[in-house]
Tab-separated table of C-alpha atoms in Angstrom:
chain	number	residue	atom	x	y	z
X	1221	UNK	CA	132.652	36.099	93.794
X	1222	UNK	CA	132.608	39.332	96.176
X	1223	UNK	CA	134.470	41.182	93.232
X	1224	UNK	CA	131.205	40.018	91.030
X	1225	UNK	CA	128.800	41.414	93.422
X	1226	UNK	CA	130.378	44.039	94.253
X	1227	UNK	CA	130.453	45.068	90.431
X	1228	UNK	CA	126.961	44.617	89.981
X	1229	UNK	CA	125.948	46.930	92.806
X	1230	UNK	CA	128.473	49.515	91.009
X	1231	UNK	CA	126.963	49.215	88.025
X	1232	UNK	CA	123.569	48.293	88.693
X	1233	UNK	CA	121.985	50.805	90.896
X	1234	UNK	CA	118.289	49.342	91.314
X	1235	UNK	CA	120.050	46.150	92.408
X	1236	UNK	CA	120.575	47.444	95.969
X	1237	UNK	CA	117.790	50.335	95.940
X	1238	UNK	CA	115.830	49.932	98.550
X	1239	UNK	CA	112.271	50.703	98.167
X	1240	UNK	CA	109.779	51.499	101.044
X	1241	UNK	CA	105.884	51.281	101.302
X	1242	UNK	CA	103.269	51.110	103.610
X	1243	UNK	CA	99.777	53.040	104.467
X	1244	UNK	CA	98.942	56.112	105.965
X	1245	UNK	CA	95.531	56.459	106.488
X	1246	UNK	CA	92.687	54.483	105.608
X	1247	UNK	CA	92.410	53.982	101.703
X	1248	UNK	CA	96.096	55.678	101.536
X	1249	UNK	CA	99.395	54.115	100.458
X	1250	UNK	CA	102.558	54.934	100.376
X	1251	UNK	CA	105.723	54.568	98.562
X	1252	UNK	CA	109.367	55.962	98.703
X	1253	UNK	CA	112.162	55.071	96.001
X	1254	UNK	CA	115.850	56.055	97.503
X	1255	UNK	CA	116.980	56.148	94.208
X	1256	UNK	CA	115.542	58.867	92.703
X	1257	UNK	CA	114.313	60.728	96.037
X	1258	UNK	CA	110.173	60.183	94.629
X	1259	UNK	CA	108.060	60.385	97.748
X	1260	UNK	CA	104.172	59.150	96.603
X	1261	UNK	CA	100.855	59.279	98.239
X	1262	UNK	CA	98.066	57.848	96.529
X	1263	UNK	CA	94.611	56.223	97.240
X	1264	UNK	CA	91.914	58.361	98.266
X	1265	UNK	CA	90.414	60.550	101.846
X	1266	UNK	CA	92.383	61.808	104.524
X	1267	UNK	CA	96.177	61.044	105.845
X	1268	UNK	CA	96.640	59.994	109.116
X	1269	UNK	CA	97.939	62.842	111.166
X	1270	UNK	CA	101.331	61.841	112.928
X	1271	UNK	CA	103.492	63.347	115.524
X	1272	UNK	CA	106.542	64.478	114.308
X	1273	UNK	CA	106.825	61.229	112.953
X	1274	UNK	CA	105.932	60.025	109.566
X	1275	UNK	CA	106.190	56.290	107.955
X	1276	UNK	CA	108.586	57.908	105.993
X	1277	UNK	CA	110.603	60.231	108.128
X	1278	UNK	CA	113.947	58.289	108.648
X	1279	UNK	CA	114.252	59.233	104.778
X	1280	UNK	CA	112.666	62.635	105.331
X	1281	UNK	CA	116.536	63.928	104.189
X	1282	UNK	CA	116.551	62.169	100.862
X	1283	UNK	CA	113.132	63.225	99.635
X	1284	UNK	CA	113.480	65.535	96.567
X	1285	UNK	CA	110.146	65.537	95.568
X	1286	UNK	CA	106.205	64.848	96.541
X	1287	UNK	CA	103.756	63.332	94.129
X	1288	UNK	CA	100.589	63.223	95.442
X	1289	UNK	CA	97.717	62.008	94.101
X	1290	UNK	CA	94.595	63.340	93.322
X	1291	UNK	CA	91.654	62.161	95.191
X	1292	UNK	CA	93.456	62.573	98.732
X	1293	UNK	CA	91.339	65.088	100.537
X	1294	UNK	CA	93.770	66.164	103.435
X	1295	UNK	CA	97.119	65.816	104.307
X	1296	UNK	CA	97.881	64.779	107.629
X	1297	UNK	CA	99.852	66.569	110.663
X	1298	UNK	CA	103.373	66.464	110.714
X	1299	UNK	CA	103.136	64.798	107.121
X	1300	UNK	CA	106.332	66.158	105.484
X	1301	UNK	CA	108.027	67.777	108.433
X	1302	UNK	CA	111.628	68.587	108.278
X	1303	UNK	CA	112.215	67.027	104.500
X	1304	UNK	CA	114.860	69.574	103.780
X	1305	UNK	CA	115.849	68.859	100.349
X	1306	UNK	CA	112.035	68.925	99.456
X	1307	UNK	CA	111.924	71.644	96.820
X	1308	UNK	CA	108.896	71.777	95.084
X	1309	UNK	CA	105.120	70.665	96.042
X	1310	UNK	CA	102.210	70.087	94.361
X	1311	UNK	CA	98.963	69.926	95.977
X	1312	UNK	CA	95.963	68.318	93.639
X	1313	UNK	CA	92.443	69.963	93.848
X	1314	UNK	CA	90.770	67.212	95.854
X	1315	UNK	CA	92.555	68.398	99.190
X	1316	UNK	CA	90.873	70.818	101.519
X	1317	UNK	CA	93.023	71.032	104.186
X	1318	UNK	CA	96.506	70.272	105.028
X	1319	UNK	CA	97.364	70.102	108.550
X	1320	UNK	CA	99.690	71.441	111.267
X	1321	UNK	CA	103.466	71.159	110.644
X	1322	UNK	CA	102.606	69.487	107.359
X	1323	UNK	CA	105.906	71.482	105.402
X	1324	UNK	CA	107.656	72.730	108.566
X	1325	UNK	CA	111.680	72.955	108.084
X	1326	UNK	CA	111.317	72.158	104.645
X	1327	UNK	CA	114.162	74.771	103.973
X	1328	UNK	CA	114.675	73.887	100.363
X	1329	UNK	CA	110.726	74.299	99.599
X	1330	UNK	CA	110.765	77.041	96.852
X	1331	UNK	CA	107.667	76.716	94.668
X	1332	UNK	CA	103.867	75.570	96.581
X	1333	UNK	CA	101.236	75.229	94.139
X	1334	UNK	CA	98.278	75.154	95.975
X	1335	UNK	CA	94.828	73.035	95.786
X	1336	UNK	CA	92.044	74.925	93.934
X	1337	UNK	CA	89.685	73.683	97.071
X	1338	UNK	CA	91.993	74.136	100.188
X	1339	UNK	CA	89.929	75.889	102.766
X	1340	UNK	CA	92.227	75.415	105.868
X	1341	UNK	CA	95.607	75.375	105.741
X	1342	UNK	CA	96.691	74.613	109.409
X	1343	UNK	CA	99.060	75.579	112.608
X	1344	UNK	CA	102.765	76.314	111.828
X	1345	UNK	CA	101.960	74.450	108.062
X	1346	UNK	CA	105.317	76.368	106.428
X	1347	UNK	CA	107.380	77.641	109.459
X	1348	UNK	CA	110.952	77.980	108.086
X	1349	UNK	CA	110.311	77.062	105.061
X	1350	UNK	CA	113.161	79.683	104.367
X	1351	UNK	CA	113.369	79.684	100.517
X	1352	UNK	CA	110.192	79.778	99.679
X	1353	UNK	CA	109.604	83.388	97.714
X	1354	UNK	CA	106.002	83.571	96.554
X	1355	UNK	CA	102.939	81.002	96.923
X	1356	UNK	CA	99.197	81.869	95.403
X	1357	UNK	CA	96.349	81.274	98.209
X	1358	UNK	CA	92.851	80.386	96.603
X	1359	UNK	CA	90.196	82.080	96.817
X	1360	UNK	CA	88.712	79.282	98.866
X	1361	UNK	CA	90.673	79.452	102.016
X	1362	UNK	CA	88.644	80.383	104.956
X	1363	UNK	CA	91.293	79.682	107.777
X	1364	UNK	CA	94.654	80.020	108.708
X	1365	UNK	CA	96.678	79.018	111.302
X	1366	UNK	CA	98.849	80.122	114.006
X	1367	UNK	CA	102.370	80.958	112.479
X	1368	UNK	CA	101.302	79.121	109.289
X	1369	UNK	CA	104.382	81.436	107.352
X	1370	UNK	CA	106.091	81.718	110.271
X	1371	UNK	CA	109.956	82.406	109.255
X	1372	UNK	CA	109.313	82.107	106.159
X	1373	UNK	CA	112.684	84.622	105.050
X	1374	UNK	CA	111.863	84.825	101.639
X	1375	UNK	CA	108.645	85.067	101.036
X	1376	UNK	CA	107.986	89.182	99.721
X	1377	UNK	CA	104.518	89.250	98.811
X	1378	UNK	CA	101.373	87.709	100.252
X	1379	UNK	CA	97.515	88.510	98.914
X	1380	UNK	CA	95.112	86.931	101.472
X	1381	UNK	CA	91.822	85.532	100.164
X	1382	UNK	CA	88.458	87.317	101.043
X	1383	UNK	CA	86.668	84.850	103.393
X	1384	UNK	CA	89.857	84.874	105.411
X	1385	UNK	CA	87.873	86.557	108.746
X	1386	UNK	CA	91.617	86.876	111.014
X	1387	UNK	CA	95.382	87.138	110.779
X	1388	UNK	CA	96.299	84.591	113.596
X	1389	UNK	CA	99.231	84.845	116.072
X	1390	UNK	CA	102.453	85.122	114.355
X	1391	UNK	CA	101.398	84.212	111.057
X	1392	UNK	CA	104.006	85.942	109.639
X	1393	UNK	CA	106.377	86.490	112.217
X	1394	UNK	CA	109.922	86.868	111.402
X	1395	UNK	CA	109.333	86.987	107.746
X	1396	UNK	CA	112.140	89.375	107.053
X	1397	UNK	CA	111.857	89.975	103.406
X	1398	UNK	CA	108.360	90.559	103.516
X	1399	UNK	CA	107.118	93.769	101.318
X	1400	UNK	CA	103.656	93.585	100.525
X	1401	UNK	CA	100.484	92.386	102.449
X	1402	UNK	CA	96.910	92.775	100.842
X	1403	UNK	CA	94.499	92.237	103.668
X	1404	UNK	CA	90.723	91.824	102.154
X	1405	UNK	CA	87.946	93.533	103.832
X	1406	UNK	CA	86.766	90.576	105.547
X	1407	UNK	CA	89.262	90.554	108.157
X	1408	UNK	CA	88.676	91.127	111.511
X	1409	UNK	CA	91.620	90.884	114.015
X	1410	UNK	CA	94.710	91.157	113.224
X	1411	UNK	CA	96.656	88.515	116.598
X	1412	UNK	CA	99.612	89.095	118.778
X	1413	UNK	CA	103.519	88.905	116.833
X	1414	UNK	CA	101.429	88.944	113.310
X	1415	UNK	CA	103.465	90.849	111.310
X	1416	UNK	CA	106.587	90.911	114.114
X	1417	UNK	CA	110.091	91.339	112.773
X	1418	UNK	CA	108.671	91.964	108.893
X	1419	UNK	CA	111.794	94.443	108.461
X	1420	UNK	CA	110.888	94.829	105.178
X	1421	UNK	CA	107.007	95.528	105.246
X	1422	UNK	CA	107.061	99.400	104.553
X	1423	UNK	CA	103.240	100.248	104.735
X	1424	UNK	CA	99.453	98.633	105.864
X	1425	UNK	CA	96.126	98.910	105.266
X	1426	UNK	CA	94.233	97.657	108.078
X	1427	UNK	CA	90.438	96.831	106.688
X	1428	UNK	CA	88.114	98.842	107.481
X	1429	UNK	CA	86.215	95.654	109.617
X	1430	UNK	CA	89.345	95.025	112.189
X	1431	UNK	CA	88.552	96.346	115.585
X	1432	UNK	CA	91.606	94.690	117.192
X	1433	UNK	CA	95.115	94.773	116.713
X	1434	UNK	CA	96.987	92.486	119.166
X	1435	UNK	CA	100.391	92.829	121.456
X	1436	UNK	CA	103.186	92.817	118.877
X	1437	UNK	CA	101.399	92.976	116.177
X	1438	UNK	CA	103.756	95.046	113.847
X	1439	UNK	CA	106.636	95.390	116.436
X	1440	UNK	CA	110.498	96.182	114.980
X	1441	UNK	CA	109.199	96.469	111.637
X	1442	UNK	CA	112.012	98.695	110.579
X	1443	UNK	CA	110.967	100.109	107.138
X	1444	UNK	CA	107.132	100.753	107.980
X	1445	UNK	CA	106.272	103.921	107.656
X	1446	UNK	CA	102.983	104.034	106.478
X	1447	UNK	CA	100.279	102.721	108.357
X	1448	UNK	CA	96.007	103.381	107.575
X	1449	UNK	CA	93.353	102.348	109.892
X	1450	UNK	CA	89.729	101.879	109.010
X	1451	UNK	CA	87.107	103.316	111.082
X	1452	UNK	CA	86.142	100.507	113.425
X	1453	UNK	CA	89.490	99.880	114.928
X	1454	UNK	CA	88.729	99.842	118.617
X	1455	UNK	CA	92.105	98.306	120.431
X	1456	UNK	CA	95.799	98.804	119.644
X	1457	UNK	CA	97.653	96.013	121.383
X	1458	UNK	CA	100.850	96.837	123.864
X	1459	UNK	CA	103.950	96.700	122.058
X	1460	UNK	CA	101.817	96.837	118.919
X	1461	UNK	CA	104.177	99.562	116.890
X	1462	UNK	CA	107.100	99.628	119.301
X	1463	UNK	CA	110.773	99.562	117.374
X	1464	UNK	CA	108.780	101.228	114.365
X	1465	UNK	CA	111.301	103.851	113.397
X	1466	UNK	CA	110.601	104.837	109.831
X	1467	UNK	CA	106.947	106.075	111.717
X	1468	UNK	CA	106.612	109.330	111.370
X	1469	UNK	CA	103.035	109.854	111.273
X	1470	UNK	CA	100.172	107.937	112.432
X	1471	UNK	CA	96.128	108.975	112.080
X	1472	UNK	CA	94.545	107.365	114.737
X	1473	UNK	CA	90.574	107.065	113.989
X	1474	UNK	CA	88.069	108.098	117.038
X	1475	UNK	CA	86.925	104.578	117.313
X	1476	UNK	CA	90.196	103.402	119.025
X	1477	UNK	CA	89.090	103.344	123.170
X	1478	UNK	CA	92.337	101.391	124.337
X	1479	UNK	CA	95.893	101.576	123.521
X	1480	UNK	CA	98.011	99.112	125.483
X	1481	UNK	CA	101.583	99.960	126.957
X	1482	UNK	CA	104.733	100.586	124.726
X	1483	UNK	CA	102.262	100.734	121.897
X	1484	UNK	CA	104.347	103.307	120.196
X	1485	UNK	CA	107.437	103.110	121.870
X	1486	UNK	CA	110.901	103.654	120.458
X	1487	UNK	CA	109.245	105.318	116.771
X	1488	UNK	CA	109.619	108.043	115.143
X	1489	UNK	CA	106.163	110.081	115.610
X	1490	UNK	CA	106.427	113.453	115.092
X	1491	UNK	CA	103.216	114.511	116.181
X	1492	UNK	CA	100.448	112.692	117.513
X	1493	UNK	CA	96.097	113.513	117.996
X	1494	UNK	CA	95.077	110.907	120.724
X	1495	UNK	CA	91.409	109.412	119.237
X	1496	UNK	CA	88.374	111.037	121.287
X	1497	UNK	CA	87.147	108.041	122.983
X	1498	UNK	CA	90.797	107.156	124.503
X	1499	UNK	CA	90.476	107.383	128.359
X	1500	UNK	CA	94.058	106.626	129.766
X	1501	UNK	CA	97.533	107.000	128.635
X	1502	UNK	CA	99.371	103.911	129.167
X	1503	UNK	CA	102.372	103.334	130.839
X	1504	UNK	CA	105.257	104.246	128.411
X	1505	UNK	CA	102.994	104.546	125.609
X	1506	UNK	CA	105.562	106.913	123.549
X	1507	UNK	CA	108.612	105.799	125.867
X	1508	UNK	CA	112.092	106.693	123.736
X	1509	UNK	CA	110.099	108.607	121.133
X	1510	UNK	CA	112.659	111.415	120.915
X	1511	UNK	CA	111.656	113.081	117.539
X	1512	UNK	CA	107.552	113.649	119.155
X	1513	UNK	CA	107.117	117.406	119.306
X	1514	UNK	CA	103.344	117.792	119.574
X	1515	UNK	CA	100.320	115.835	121.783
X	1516	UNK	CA	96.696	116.417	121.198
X	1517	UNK	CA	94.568	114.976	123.708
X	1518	UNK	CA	91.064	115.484	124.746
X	1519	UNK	CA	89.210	116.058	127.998
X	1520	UNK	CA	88.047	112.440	128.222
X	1521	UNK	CA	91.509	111.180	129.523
X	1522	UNK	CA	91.351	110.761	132.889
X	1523	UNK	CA	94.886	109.530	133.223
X	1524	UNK	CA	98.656	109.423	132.419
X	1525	UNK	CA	100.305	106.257	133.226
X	1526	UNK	CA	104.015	105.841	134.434
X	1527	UNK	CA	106.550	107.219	131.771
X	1528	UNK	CA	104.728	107.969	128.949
X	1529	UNK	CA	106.403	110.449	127.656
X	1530	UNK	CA	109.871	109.508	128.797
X	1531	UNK	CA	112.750	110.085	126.471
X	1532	UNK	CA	110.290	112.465	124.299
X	1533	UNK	CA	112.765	115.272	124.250
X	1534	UNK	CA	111.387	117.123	121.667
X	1535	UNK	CA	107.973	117.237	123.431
X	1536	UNK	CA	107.161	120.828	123.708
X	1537	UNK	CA	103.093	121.333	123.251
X	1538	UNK	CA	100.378	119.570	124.634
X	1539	UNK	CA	97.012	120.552	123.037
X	1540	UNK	CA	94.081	119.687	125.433
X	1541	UNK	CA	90.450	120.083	124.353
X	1542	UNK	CA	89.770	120.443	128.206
X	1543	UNK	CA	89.736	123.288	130.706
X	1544	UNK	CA	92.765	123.970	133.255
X	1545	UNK	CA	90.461	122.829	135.847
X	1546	UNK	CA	90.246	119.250	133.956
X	1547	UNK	CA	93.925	119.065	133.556
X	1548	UNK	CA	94.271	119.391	136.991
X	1549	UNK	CA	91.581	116.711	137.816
X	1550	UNK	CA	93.842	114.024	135.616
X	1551	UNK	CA	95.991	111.826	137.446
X	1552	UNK	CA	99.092	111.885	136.306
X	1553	UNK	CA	101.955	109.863	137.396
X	1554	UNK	CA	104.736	111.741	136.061
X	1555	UNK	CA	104.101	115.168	136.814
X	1556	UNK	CA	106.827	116.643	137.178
X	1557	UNK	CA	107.559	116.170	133.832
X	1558	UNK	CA	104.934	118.481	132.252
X	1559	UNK	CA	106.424	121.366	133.548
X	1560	UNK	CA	107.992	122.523	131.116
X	1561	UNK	CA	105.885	121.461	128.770
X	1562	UNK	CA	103.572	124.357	127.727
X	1563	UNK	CA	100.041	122.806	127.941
X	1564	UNK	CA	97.045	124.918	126.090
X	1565	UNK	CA	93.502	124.540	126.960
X	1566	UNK	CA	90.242	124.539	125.237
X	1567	UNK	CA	91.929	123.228	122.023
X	1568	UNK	CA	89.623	122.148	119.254
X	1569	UNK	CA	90.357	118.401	118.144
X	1570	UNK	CA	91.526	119.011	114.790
X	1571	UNK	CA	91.845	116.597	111.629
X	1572	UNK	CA	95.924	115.389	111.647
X	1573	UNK	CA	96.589	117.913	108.772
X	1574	UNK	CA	95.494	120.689	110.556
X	1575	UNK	CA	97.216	121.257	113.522
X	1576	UNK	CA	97.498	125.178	114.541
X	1577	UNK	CA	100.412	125.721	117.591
X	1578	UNK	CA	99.611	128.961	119.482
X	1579	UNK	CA	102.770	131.023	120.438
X	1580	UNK	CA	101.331	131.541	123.998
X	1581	UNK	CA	99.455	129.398	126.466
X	1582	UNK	CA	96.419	130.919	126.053
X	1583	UNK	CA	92.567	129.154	125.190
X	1584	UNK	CA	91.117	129.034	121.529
X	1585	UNK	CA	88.332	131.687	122.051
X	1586	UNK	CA	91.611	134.430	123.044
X	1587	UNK	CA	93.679	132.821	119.609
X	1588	UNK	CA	90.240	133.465	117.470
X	1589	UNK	CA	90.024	137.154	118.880
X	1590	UNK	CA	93.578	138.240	118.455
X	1591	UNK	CA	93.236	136.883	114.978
X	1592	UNK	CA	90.200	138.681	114.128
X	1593	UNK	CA	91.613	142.130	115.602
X	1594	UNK	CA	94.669	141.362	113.972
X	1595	UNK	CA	94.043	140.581	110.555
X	1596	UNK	CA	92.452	143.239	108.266
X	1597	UNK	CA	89.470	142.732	106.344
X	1598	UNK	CA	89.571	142.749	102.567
X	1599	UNK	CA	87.933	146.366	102.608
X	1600	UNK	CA	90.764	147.491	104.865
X	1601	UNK	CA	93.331	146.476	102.627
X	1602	UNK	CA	91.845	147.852	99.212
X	1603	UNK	CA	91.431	151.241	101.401
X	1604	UNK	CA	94.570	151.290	102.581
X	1605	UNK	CA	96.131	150.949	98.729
X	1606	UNK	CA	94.328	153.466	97.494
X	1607	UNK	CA	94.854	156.253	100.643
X	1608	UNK	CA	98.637	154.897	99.632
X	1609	UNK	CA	98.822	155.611	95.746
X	1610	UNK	CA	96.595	159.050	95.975
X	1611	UNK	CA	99.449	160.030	98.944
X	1612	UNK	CA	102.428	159.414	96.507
X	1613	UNK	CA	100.599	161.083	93.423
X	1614	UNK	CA	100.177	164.317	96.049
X	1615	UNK	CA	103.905	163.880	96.998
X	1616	UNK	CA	105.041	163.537	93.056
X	1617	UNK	CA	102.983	166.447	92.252
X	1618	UNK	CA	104.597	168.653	95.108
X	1619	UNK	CA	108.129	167.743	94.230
X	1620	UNK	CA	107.703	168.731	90.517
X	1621	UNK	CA	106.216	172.291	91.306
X	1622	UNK	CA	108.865	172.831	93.986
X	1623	UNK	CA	111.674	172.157	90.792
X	1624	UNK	CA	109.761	174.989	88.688
């Protein structure tokens, strides 16, 4: 008799499936079949939101796939969290939302097709979510959450809707492989660890609207080299750029009034024109940038914090739009280091491209009158030819009669 049974379990796999079931929100079911790995949510309106637990999350390892169907409008917190061999999702056009930790550790998740109608997708929705590569956002999101991509290893390109009004905190932190990042013009803020640890992300364009960048917004993102700010920026974050070392250049617009510690730190800035309305240095602002050569600066700052410059040992010309007296009237931490630093005064603020170094410390109005008594006219130089060419036809002339 226990041979018999045993044979008909062998050989008859529904006859010890076990099949699971319940609800999870008002007017939604749910069902789970072990034997194929089917996960299904139908009925219609909202999940329940759960804490880390789900109905279904003892089997949250065996579920291969997620049919859900349409007429559920959002999908709860916590809803398919840590269902690692979930590799594929679909998400039907009657959700709007899907809430926080929904797909987090779902490290087999690959392929996310997206509701036509989602307007919020929620807190820490994908973290880890390590394989997934690409996903398509609507054009109806609106929000999106706090580290929503979070680790998210694979993922290389993300487009983000226009309606989208802020990049939150570490939405895309630690995405290593990330490559490209359209921002629309409807964006705002760009929050703290955003873009941290993207060692792939090799240029930005910050919209034109954002007039803050937050604390580590872009830090050790290895391969960016390219960054362009739009002219309302206001606030660079501390830390912001710090560990950038492909940076060699950076325009900063006149908008920008603060610039938090370290901002820079560790880069590769070559030269740099401080914006007009920036009033103090910060503390280690361009700490461990060895390859800086050149400052401008004008005669609004008021102060250099502690060790901004240290570990700049290229640093050689400071360019201040200022007199000597206002140098003098800066406080400055650090001063012994600026002596051997030659310092000129009265410097124009030029455009980034158009940087002029005088050979001698000496103010713009003495630069503009050596060049005007040094350089000839145009009239000088066409006299000067032709004094020339009559002087060797005289000499050719002479030499010929003295052979006769």
């Amino acid at each position: 008799l226990i041979l018999v049974i045993t044979m008909i379990f062998v050989i008859c796999p529904w006859a010890h499936a076990t099949n699971y079931s319940g609800t999870c929100g008002e007017s939604v079911s749910w069902s789970f079949d072990d034997t194929n790995g089917l996960l299904k949510i139908s009925g219609t309106g909202a999940m329940s939101d759960f804490v880390y637990t789900s109905p279904w999350h003892e089997n949250r390892k065996a579920i291969k796939s997620v049919l859900i169907s349409e007429g559920i409008t959002e999908i709860g917190d916590y809803a398919f969290y840590q269902c690692s061999e979930l590799s594929e999702i679909v998400i039907p056009n009657s959700v709007t939302s899907i809430g926080m930790c929904a797909f987090q550790g779902c490290l087999k998740l690959s392929n996310s097709t997206l509701s036509d109608n989602l307007a919020t997708i929620g807190n820490w929705v994908f973290v880890g979510c390590e394989s997934l590569q690409t996903i398509s956002l609507p054009d109806s999101i609106a929000e999106i959450g706090d580290s929503a991509f979070m680790q998210c290893k694979s993922l290389k390109r993300i487009a983000i809707p226009m309606g989208v009004k802020s990049i939150q905190d570490s939405t895309f932190e630690a995405c290593y492989n990330l490559q490209t990042v359209e921002l629309p013009e409807s964006i705002t803020k760009i929050g703290e660890r955003a873009f941290l640890d993207c060692h792939s992300l090799p240029d930005i364009v910050v919209p034109s609207a954002v007039t803050t960048i937050d604390n580590f917004a872009f830090y050790d993102c290895e391969k960016l080299s390219s960054v362009t700010f739009g002219g309302q920026i206001e606030e660079i974050g501390e830390h912001c750029f710090q560990g950038c070392v492909s940076l060699e250049t950076l325009e900063l617009p006149n908008s920008i009034n603060v610039i938090g510690e370290k901002a820079f730190s560790s880069s590769s800035i070559k030269e740099i024109i401080l914006p007009k309305g920036l009033k103090m240095i910060a503390i280690e602002l361009f700490d461990g940038c060895s390859n800086l050569e050149s400052v401008t600066m004008s005669e609004n700052i008021i102060a250099i914090g502690s060790d901004a410059f240290k570990g700049c040992d290229s640093l050689k010309n400071i360019y201040y739009s200022g007199t000597e007296t206002e140098w003098s009237d800066i406080t400055i931490i650090d001063s012994d280091f600026f002596e051997n630093i030659l310092v000129s005064y009265n410097c124009d603020i030029p455009k980034y491209s158009e940087i002029q170094e005088p050979t001698t410390q000496q103010t713009n109005e003495n630069i503009e009158i050596n060049n005007e008594e040094n350089t000839p006219s145009n009239n000088s130089i066409v006299i000067i030819v032709v004094v020339f060419v009559v002087a060797l036809s005289m000499v050719i002339i002479l030499l010929k009669k003295k052979k006769k």
